[in-house]
Coordinates of C-alpha atoms in Angstrom, one line a residue:
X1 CA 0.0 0.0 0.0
X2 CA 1.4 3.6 -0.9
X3 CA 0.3 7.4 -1.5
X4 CA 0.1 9.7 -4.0
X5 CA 1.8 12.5 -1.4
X6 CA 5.3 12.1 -2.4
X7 CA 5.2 11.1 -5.9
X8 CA 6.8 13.8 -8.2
X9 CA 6.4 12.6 -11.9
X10 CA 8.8 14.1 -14.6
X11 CA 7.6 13.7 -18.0
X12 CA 9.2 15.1 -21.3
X13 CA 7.8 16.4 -24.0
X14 CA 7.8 13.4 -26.0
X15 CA 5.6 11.8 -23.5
X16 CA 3.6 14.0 -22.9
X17 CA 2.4 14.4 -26.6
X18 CA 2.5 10.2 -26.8
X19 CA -0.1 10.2 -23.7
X20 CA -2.7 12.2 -26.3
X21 CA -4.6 9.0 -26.9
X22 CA -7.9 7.8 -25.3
X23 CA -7.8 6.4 -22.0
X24 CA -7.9 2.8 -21.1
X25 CA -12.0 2.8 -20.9
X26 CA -12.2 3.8 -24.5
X27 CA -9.2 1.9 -25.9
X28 CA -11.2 -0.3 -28.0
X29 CA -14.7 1.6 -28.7
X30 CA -15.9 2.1 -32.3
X31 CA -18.9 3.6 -34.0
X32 CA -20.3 0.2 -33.6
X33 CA -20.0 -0.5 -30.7
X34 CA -21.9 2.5 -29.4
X35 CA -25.8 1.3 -28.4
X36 CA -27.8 4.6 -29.2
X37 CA -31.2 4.9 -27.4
X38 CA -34.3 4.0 -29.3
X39 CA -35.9 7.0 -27.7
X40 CA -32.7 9.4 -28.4
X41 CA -32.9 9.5 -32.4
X42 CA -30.1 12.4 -31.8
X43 CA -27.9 9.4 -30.9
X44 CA -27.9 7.9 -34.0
X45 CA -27.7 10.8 -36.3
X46 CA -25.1 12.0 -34.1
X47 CA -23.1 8.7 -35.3
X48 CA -24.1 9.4 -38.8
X49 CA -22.4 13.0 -38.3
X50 CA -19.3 11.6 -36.7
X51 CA -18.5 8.6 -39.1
X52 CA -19.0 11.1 -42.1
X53 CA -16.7 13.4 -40.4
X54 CA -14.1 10.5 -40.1
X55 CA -14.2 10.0 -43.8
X56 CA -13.5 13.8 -44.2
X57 CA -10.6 13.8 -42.0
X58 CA -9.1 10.3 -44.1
X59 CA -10.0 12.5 -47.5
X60 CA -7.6 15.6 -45.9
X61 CA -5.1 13.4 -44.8
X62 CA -4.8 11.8 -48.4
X63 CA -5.5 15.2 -49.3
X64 CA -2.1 16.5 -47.7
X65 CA 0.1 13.7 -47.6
X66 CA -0.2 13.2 -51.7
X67 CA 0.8 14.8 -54.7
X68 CA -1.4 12.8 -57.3
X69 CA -4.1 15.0 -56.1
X70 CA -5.6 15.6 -59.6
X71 CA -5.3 12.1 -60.9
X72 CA -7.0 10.6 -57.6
X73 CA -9.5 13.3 -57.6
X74 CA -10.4 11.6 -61.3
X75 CA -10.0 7.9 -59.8
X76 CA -12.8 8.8 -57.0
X77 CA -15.2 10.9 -58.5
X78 CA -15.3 13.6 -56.0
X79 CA -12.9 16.2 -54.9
X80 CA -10.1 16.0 -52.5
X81 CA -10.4 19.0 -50.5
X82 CA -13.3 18.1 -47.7
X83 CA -16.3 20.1 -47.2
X84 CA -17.6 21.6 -43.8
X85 CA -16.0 23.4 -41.3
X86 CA -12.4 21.9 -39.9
X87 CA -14.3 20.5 -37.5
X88 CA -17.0 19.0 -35.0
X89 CA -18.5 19.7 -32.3
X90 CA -20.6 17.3 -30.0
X91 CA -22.9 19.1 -27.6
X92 CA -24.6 17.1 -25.5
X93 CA -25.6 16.4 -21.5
X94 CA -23.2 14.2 -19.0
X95 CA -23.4 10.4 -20.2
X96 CA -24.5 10.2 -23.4
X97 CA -21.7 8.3 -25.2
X98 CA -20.0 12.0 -26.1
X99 CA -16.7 10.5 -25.3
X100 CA -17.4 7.2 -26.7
X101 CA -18.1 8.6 -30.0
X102 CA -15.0 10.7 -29.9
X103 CA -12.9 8.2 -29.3
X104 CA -14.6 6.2 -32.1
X105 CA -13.5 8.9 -35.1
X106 CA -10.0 9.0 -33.7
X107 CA -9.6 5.6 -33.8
X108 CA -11.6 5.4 -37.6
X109 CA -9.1 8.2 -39.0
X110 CA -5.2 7.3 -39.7
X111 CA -2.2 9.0 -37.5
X112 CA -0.4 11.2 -36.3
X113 CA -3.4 12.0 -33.8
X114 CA -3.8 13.1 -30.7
X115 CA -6.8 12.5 -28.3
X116 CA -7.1 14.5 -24.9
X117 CA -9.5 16.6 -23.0
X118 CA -9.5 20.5 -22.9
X119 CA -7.5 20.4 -19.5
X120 CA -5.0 17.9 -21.0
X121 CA -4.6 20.5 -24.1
X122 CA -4.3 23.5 -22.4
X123 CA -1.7 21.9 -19.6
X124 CA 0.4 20.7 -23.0
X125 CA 0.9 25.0 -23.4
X126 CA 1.6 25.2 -20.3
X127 CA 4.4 22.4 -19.6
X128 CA 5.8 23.4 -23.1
X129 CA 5.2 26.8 -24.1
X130 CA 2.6 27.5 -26.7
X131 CA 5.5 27.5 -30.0
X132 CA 6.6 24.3 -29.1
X133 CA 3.1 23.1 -28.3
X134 CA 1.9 23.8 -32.0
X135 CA 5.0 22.4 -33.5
X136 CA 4.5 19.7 -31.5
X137 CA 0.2 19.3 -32.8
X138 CA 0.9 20.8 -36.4
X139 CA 1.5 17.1 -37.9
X140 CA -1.8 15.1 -36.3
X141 CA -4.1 14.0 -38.8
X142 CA -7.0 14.7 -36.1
X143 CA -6.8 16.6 -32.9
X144 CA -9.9 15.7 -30.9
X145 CA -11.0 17.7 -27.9
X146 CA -13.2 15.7 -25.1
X147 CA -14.9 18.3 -22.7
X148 CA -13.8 21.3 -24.2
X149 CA -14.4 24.4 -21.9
X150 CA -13.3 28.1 -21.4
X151 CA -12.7 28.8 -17.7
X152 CA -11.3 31.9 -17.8
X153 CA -10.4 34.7 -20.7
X154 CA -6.4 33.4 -20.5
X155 CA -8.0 29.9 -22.0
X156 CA -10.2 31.9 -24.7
X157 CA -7.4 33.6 -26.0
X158 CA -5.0 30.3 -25.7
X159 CA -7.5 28.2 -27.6
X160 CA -8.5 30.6 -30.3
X161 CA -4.9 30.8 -31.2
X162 CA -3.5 27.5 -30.9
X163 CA -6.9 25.9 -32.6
X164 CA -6.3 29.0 -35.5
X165 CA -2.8 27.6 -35.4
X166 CA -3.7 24.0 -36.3
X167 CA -6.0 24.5 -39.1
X168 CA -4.0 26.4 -40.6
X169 CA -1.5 23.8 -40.8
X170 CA -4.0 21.6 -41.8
X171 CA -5.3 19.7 -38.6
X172 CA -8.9 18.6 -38.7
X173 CA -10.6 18.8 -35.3
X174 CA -13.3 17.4 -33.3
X175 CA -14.6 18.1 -29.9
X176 CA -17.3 17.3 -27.5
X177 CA -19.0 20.0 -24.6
X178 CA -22.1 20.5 -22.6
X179 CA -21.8 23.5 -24.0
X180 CA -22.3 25.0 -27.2
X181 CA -19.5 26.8 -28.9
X182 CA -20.8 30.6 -28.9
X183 CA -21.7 29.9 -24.9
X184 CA -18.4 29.2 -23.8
X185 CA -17.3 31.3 -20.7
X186 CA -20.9 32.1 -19.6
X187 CA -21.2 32.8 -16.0
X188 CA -17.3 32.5 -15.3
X189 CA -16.0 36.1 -16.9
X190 CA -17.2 39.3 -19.1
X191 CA -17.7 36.5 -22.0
X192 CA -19.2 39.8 -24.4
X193 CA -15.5 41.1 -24.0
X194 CA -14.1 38.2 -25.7
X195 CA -16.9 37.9 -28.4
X196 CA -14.2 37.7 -31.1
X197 CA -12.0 35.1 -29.3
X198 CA -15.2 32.4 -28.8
X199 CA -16.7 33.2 -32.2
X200 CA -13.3 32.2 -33.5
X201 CA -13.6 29.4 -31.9
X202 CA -16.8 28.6 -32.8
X203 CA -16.3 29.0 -36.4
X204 CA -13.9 26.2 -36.4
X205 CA -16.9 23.3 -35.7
X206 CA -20.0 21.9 -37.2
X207 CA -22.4 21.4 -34.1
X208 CA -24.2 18.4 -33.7
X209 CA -26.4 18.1 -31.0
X210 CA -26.7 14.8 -28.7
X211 CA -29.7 13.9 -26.5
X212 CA -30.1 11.5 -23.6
X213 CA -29.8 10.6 -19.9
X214 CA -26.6 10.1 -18.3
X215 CA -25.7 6.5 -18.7
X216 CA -24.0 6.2 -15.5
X217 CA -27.1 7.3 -13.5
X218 CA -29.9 5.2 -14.9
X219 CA -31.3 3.2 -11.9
X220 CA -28.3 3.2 -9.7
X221 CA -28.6 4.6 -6.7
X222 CA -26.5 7.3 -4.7
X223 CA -22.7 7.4 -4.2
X224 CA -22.0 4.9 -1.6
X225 CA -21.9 5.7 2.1
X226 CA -18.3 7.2 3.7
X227 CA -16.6 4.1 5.4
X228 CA -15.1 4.4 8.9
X229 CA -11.7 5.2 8.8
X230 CA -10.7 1.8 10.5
X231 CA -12.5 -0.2 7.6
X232 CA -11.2 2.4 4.8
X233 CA -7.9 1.5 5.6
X234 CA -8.6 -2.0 6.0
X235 CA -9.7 -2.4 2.6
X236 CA -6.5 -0.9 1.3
X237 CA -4.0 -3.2 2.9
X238 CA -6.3 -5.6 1.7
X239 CA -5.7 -4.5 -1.7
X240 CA -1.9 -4.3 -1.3
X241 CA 0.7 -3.2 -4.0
X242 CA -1.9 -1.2 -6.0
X243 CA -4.0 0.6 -3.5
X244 CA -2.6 4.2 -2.4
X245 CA -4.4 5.8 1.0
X246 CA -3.9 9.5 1.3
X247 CA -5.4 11.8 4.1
X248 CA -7.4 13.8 1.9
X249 CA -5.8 17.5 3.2
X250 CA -2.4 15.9 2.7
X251 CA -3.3 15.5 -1.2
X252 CA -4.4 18.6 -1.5
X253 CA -1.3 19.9 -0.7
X254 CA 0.4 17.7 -2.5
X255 CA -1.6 18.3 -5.8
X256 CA -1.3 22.3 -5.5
X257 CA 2.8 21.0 -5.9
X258 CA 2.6 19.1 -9.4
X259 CA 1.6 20.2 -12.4
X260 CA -2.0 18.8 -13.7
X261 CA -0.3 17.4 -17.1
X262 CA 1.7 15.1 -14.6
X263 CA -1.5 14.0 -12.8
X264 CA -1.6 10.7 -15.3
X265 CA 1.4 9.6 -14.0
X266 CA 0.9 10.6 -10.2
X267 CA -1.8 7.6 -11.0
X268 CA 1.1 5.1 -12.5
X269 CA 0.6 1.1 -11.3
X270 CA -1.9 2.2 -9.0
X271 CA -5.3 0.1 -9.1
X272 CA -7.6 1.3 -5.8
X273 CA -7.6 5.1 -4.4
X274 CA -8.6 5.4 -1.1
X275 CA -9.3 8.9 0.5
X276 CA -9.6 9.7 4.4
X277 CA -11.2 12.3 5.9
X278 CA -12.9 13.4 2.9
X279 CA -14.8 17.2 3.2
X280 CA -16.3 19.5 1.5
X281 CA -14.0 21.9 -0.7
X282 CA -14.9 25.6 -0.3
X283 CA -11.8 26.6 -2.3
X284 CA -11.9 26.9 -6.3
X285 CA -8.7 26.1 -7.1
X286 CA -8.5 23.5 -5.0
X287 CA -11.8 22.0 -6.4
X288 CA -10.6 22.3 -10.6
X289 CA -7.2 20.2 -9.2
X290 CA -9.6 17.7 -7.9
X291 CA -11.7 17.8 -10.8
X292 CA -8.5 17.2 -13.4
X293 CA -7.4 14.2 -10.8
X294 CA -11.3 12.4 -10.7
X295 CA -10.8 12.5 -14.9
X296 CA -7.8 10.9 -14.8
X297 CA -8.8 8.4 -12.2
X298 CA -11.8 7.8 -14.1
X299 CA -9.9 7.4 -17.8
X300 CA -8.5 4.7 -15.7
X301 CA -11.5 3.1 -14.3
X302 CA -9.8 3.6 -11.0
X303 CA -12.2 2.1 -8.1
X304 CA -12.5 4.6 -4.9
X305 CA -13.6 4.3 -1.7
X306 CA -13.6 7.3 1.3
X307 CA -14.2 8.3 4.7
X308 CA -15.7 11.2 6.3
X309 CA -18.0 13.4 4.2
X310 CA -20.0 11.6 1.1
X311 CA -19.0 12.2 -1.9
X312 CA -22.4 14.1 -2.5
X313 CA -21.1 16.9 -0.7
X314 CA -18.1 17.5 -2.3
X315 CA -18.4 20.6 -3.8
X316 CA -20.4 23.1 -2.0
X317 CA -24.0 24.2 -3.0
X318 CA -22.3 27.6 -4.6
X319 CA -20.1 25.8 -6.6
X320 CA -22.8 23.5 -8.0
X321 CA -24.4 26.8 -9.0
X322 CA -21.8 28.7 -10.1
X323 CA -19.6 29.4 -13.7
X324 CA -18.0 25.9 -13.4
X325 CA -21.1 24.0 -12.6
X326 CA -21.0 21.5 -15.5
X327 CA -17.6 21.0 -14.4
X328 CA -18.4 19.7 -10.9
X329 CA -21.4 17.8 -11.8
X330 CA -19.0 15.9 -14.5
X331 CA -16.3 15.4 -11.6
X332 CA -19.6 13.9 -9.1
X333 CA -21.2 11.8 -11.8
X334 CA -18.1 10.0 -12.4
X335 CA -16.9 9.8 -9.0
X336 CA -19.7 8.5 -7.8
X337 CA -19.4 5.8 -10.9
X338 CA -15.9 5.3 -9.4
X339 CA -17.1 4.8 -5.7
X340 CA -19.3 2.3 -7.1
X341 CA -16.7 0.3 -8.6
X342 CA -15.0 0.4 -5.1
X343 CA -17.9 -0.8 -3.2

């Protein structure tokens, strides 16, 4: 049994950009093995809209890689250069098979691609510097974006650059919110003073909507109860070589210390997380570390288990009603999916 207190991850760049690939959970997903809801028909158009887009992307990337253009143009019938915008954009609630379907066109289009969520992009610029960052994207066939989100104007600005950046040099895109594009920043900063920055962004993506019910939710009950602290740590020397117990204020600390693109590998050959003395977080910051942790945990299908507070209480009531609501709600649905696992 360890922690996570203690471990300090160093990962170079060539990591970092070799990490851009779907998680564990969606390793193996395809278009057909997403199960659309009879009574969603958004579901299935959204899989026609996502499996044409694929077969743009593979027409760019012949597009760009060959020099035969005119002869193969004549060979196929149709042009070379796709239609549409760069790329799309799935909107849709928490659960509905966004990422899934993501993770499907990456894995129907040919490489270099990268796969990562908006966090995992933006934390890229950071550890490398936004030069080396493009240099580093300019060559993917695909870029796609999982839970793309502006939380403050720094992002906007970042993001509308670096995505201007990429399709420029030819990168198709595709992305998937709760958000739609020209709503981006509401309720977290003067969004109207940014206008141009978001409809930049905006004017990258086709939109296609996506309806349902969050899959994780449908007839399972609450987040487990907090175990003692006696039987939480029980259960983790029962677990042994891959369990990691951490006093919950300890990891706090610890995570204000490491940089979030290293947070993947603060989780390396670790199988259960166990948290003690779990409480509510009253301070932001400290809430969007935990949030980028409970992603990477749950890319991992990490189980969890805690003591003191429930997981239901987490975030505070003003959080779950303020600019980074969707966030939070995200972070509980799949923490509580998680907590499940460990029970």
């Amino acid at each position: 049994m360890g922690s996570l207190v203690g471990r300090e991850p160093q990962l170079g760049r060539d990591r970092l950009v070799a990490e851009l690939v779907p998680s564990p959970r969606f390793a193996d997903v395809s278009f057909a093995s997403y199960e659309p809801s009879p009574d969603e028909p958004s579901q299935a158009a959204a899989v026609t809209e996502l499996e044409a887009h694929a077969e743009r992307v593979r027409d760019a990337q012949a597009s760009r890689g060959q020099k035969e253009g005119g002869l193969r143009r004549l060979l196929r019938g149709r042009p070379t250069t796709p239609q549409g915008a760069p790329g799309v954009y799935l909107d849709g609630g928490f659960g509905v098979g966004k990422t899934h379907l993501l993770a499907a066109t990456w894995h129907a289009v040919p490489g270099p691609k990268a796969f990562g969520t908006f966090v995992e992009y933006t934390n890229l610029v950071g550890a490398l510097g936004f030069a080396e960052a493009v240099r580093a994207l300019s060559p993917m066939t695909l870029v796609a974006i999982d839970e793309f989100e502006l939380d403050d104007p720094g992002d906007t600005v970042l993001m509308a650059r670096l995505l201007r950046e990429l399709v420029d040099a030819g990168v198709r895109l595709a992305a998937t919110s709760n958000t739609l594009p020209g709503s981006l920043g509401e309720g977290r900063f003067a969004a109207d003073d940014f206008l141009r920055e978001i409809q930049a962004v905006g004017s990258n993506f086709d939109v296609v909507r996506i309806e349902g019910e969050d899959y994780r939710h449908r007839g399972l009950p609450d987040p487990p109860p907090p175990l003692p602290d006696d039987e939480l740590e029980a259960r983790a020397r029962a677990v042994g070589d891959g369990a990691v117990l951490d006093d919950v204020d300890a990891l706090i600390d610890h995570l204000a210390r490491v940089h979030p693109s290293r947070y993947g590998a603060l989780l390396d050959g670790v199988t259960h997380v166990f948290w003690r003395g779990l409480r509510p977080l009253a301070d932001q910051n400290v809430a969007l570390r935990t949030v980028v942790l409970a992603d990477r945990m749950y890319d991992r299908s990490i189980p969890l288990a805690v003591s003191g507070a429930s997981l239901a209480d987490l975030f505070t009531p003003e959080m779950l009603a303020g600019g980074y609501r969707k966030k939070y709600s995200r972070a509980l649905s799949r923490l509580t999916s998680l907590a499940r696992d460990g029970a």
